[in-house]
CSV table of C-alpha atoms in Angstrom, one decimal:
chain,number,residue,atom,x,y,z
A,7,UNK,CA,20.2,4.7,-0.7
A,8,UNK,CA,21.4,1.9,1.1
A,9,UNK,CA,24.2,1.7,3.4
A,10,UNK,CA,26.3,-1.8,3.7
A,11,UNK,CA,27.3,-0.7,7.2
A,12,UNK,CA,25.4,-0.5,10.6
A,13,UNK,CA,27.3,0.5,13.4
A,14,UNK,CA,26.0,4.0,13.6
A,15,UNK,CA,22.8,4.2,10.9
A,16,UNK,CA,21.5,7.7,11.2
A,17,UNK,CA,17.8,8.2,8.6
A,18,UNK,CA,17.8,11.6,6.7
A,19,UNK,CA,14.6,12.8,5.7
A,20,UNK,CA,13.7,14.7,2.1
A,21,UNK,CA,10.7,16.3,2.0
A,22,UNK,CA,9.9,16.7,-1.9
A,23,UNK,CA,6.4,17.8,-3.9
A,24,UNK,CA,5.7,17.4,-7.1
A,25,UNK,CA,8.1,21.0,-9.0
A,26,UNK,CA,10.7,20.7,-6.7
A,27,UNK,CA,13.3,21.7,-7.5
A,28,UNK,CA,16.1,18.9,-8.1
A,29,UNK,CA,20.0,20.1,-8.3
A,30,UNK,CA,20.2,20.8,-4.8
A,31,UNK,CA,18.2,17.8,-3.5
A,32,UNK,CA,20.6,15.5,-6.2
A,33,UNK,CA,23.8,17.7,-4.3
A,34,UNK,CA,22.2,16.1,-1.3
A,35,UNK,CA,21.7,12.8,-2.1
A,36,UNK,CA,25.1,12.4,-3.1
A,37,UNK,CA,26.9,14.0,-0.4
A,38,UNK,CA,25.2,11.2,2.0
A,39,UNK,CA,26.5,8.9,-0.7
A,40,UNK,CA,29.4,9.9,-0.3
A,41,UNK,CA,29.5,9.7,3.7
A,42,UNK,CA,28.7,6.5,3.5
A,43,UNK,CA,31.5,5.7,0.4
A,44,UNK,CA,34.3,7.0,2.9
A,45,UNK,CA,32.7,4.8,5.9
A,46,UNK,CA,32.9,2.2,4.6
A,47,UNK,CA,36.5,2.6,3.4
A,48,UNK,CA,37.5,3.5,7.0
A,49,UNK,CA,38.3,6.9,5.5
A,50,UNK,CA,35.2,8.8,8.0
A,51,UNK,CA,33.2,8.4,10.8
A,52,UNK,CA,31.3,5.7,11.9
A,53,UNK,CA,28.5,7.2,10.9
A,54,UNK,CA,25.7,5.6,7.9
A,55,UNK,CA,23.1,6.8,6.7
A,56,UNK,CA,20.1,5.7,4.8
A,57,UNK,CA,17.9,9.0,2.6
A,58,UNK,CA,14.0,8.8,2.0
A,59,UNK,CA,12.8,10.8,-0.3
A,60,UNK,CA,9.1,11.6,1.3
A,61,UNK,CA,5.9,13.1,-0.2
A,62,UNK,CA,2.3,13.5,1.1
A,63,UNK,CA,1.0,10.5,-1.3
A,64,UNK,CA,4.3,8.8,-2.4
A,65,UNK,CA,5.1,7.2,-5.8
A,66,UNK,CA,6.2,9.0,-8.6
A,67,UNK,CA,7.0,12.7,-8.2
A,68,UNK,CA,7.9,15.1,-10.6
A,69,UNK,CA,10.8,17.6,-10.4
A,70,UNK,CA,10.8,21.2,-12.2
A,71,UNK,CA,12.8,19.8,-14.8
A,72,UNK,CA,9.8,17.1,-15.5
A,73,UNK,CA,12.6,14.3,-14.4
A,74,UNK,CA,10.7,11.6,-12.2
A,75,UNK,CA,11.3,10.7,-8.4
A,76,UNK,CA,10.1,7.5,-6.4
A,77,UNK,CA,9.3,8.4,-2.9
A,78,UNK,CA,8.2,7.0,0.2
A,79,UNK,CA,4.3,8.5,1.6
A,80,UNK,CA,4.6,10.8,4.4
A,81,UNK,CA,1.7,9.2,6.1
A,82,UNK,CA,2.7,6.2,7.2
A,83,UNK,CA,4.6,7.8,10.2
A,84,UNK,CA,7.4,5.6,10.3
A,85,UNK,CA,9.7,7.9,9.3
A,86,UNK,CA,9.4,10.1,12.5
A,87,UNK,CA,10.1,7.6,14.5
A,88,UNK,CA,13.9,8.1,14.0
A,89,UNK,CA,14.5,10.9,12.0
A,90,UNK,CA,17.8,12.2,12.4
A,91,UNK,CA,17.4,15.2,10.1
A,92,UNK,CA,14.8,16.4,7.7
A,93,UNK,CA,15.8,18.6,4.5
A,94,UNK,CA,12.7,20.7,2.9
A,95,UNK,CA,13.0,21.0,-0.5
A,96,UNK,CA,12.4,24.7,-2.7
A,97,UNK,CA,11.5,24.9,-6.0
A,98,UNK,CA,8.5,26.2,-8.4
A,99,UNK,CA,6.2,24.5,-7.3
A,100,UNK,CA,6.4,25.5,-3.5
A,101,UNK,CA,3.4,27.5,-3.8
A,102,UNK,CA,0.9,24.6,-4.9
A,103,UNK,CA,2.4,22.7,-1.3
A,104,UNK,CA,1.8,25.2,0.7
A,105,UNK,CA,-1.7,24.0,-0.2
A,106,UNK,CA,-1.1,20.7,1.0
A,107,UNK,CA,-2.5,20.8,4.0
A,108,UNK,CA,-1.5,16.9,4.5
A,109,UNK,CA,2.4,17.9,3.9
A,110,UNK,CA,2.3,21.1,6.6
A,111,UNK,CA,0.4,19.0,9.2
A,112,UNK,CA,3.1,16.5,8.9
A,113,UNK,CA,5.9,19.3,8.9
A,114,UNK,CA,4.7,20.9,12.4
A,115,UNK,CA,5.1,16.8,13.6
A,116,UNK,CA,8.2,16.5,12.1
A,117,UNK,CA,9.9,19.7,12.8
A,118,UNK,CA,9.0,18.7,16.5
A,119,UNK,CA,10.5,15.1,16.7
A,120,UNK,CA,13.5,15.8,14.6
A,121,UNK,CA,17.1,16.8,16.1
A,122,UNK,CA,17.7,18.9,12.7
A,123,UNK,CA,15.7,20.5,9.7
A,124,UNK,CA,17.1,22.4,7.3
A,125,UNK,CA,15.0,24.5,4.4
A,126,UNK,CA,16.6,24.4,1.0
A,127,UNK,CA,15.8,27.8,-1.1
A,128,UNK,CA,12.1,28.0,-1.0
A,129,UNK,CA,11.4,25.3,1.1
A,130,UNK,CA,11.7,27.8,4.1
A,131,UNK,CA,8.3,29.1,3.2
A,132,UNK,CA,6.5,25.5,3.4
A,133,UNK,CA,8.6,25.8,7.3
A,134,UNK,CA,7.1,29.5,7.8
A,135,UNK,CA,3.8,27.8,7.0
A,136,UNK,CA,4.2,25.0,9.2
A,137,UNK,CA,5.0,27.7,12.1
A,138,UNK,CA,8.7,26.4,12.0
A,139,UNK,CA,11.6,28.8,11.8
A,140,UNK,CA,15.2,27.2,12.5
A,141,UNK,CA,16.6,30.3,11.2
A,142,UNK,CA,17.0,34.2,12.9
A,143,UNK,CA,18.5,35.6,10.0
A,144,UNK,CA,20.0,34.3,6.6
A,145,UNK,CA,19.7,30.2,6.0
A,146,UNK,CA,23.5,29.0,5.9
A,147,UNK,CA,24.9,28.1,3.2
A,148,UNK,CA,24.1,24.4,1.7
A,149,UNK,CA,28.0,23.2,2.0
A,150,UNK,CA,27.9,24.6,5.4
A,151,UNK,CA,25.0,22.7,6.1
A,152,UNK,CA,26.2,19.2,4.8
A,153,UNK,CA,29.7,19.9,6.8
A,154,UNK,CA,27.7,19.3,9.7
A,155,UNK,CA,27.1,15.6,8.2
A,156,UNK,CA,30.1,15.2,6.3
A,157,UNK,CA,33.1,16.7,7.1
A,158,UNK,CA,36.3,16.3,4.8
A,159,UNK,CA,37.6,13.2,5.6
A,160,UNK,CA,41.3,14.6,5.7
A,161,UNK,CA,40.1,16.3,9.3
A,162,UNK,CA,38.7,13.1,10.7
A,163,UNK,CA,41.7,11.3,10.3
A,164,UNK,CA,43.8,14.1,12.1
A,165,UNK,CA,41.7,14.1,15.0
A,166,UNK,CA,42.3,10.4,15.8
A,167,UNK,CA,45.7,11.7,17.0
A,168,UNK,CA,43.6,13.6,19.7
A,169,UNK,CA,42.1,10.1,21.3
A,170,UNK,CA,43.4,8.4,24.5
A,171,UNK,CA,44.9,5.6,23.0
A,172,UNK,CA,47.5,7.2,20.9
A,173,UNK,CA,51.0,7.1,22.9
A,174,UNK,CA,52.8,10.1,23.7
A,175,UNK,CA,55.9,9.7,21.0
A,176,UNK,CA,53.1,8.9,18.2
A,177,UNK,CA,50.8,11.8,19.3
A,178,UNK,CA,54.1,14.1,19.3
A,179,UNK,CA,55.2,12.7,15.9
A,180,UNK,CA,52.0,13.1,14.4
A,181,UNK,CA,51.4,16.6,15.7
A,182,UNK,CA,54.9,17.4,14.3
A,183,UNK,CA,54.1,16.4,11.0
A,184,UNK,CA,50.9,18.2,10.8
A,185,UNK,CA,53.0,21.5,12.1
A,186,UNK,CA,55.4,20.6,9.8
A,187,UNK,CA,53.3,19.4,6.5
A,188,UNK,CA,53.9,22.5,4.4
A,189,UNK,CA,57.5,22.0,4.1
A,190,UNK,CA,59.3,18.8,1.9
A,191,UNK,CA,59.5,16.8,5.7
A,192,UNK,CA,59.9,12.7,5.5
A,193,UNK,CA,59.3,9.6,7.5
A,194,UNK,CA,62.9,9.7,8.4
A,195,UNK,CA,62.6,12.9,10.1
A,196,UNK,CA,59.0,12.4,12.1
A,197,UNK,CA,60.8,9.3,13.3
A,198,UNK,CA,64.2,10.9,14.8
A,199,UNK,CA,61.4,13.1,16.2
A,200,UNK,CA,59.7,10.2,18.2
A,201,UNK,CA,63.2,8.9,19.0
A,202,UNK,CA,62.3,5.6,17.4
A,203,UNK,CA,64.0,3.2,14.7
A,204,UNK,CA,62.4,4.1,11.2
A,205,UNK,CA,61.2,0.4,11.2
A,206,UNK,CA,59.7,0.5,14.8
A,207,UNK,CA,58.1,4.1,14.2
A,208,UNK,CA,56.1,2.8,10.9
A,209,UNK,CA,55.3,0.0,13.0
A,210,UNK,CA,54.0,1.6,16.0
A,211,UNK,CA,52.3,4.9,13.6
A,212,UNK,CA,50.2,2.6,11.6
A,213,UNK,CA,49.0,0.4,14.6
A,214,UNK,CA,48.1,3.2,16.7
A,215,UNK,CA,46.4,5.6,14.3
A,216,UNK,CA,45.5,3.3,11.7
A,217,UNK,CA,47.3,4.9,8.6
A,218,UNK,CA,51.3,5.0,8.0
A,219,UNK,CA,53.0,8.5,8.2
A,220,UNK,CA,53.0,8.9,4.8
A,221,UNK,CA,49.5,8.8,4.1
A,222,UNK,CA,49.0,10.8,7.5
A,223,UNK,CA,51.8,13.5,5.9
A,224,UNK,CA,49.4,13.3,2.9
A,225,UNK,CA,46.2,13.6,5.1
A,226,UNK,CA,47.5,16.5,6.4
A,227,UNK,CA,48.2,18.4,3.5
A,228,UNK,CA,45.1,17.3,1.8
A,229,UNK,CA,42.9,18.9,5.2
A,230,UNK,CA,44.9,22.1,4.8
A,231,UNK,CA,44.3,22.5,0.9
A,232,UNK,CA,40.7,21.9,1.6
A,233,UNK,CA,40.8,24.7,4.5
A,234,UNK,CA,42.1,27.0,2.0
A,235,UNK,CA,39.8,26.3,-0.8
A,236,UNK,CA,36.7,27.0,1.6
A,237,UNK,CA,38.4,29.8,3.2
A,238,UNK,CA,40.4,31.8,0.4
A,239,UNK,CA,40.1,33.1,-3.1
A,240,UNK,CA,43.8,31.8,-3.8
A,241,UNK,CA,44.8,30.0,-7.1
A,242,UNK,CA,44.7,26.2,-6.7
A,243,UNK,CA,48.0,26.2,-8.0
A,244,UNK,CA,49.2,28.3,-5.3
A,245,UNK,CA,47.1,26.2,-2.6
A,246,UNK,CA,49.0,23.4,-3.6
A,247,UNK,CA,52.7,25.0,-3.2
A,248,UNK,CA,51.5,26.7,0.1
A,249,UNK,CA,50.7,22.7,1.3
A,250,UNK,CA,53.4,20.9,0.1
A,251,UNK,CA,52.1,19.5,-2.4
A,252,UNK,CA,53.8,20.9,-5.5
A,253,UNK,CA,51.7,22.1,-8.5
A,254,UNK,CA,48.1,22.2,-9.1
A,255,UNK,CA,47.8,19.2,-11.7
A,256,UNK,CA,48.8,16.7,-8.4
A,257,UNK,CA,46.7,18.3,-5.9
A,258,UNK,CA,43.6,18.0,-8.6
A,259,UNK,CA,44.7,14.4,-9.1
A,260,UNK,CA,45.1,13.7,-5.6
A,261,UNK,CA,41.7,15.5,-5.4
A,262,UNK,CA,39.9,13.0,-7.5
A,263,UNK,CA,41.4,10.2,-6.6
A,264,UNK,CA,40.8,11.0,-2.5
A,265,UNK,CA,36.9,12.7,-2.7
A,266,UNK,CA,35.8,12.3,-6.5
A,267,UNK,CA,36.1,15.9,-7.5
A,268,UNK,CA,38.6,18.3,-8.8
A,269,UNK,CA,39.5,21.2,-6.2
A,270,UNK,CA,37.4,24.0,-8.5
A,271,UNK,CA,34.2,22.0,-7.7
A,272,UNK,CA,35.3,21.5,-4.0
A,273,UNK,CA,35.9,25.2,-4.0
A,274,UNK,CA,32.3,25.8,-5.8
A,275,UNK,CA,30.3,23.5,-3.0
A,276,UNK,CA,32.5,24.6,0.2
A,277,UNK,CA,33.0,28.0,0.2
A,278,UNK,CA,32.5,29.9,3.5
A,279,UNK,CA,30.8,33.2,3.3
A,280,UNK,CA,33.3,36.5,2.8
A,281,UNK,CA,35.8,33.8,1.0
């Protein structure tokens, strides 16, 4: 996975055997891919990233579902030199690699050198082997986990209203909007807050913040349907009233258009535990 930009180019590491297991390492793949989509659309955070998929020998390596996987060899070493975070993956065939004594050697190096590791299923017991626990209690949930990485990009855009450079009347009208995003607000309104000219407010809102009001008022809805899909069992349909956004057939279209997925499967891969 390569990244076209460069500006903040964070490695992720995937520790994979041959029977791992492959939905949750594919879920993780493509949320980086994902990352790196919105970057590059100005839609995130700086931050790139670039994913190795890493194995004792390297070459082809096979998943529990027999489907083939290239990856890079663990020896060479270069990928501890800058390891931003390492993912360990579970499956079936954990038990053979926690034979390996070439992967668990690397794994106590790695686990040492790297700023964050995360087990997925199984793979906590190749950790336990490698006399690594990141964990007290329970693992975390994987959406919780990739949240840390890639958060919706709604949020990020909100939180641009929070830096330095943002003048008071734009920071006011922005904040207004985001208090005010459940109801049917307009432009029109946000700019008699900021005592401004309609043409002068646009102006001055998409310079300073990088997006026009609209799309912010649409931002901010979007980050409080996402909140509510993590966070409640209510029906998308209801979601979508509660956040001005009318009926569950726009919110799902806004939803695929915005992050690729319907709000069901957002639901499905964010959900916070007791939701």
């Amino acid at each position: 996975m390569q990244p076209t930009r460069h500006d903040k180019l964070k490695t992720i590491g995937i520790a994979v055997f041959d029977g791992f297991s492959l939905p949750e390492i594919a879920r993780i793949v493509e949320s980086f891919e994902r990352a790196n989509d919105l970057s590059e659309r100005g839609r995130h955070t700086p931050d790139c990233y670039r994913v190795h998929l890493l194995s004792s020998l390297g070459g082809r390596i096979a998943s529990s579902s027999a489907v083939l996987v290239w990856t890079e060899s663990i020896e060479t070493g270069r990928q501890l030199d800058d390891l931003h975070a390492l993912f360990v993956a579970g499956g079936p065939g954990v038990s053979h690699a926690l034979r390996d004594d070439v992967l668990l050697a690397w794994l106590r190096r790695a686990c040492a050198l790297t700023g964050y590791v995360f087990p997925v299923d199984e793979g906590h017991l190749l950790l336990d082997a490698a006399g690594f626990a990141p964990y007290t209690g329970s693992p975390p949930r994987m959406s919780t986990l990739l949240a840390q990485f890639v958060p919706n990009p709604f949020a990020e855009i909100i939180r641009r209203n929070e830096t330095n450079n943002v003048s008071e009347k734009i920071q006011s009208s922005a904040r207004w909007l985001e208090a005010n995003g459940h109801l049917q607000v307009g432009v029109d309104e946000a700019a008699r807050m900021a005592q401004m000219s309609e043409r002068n407010f646009l102006r001055r809102f998409k310079a300073e913040l990088g997006v026009t009001p609209s799309d912010y008022l649409l931002y901010v809805r979007l980050d409080m349907s996402c909140r509510m899909l993590a966070e409640t069992t209510l029906p998308v349909g209801s979601i979508a009233r509660r956040c001005g956004i009318g009926s569950g057939g726009r919110l799902a279209k806004l939803f695929r258009k915005h992050l690729g997925k319907t709000p069901t499967a957002y639901r499905a891969n964010h959900r916070r535990p007791g939701a």
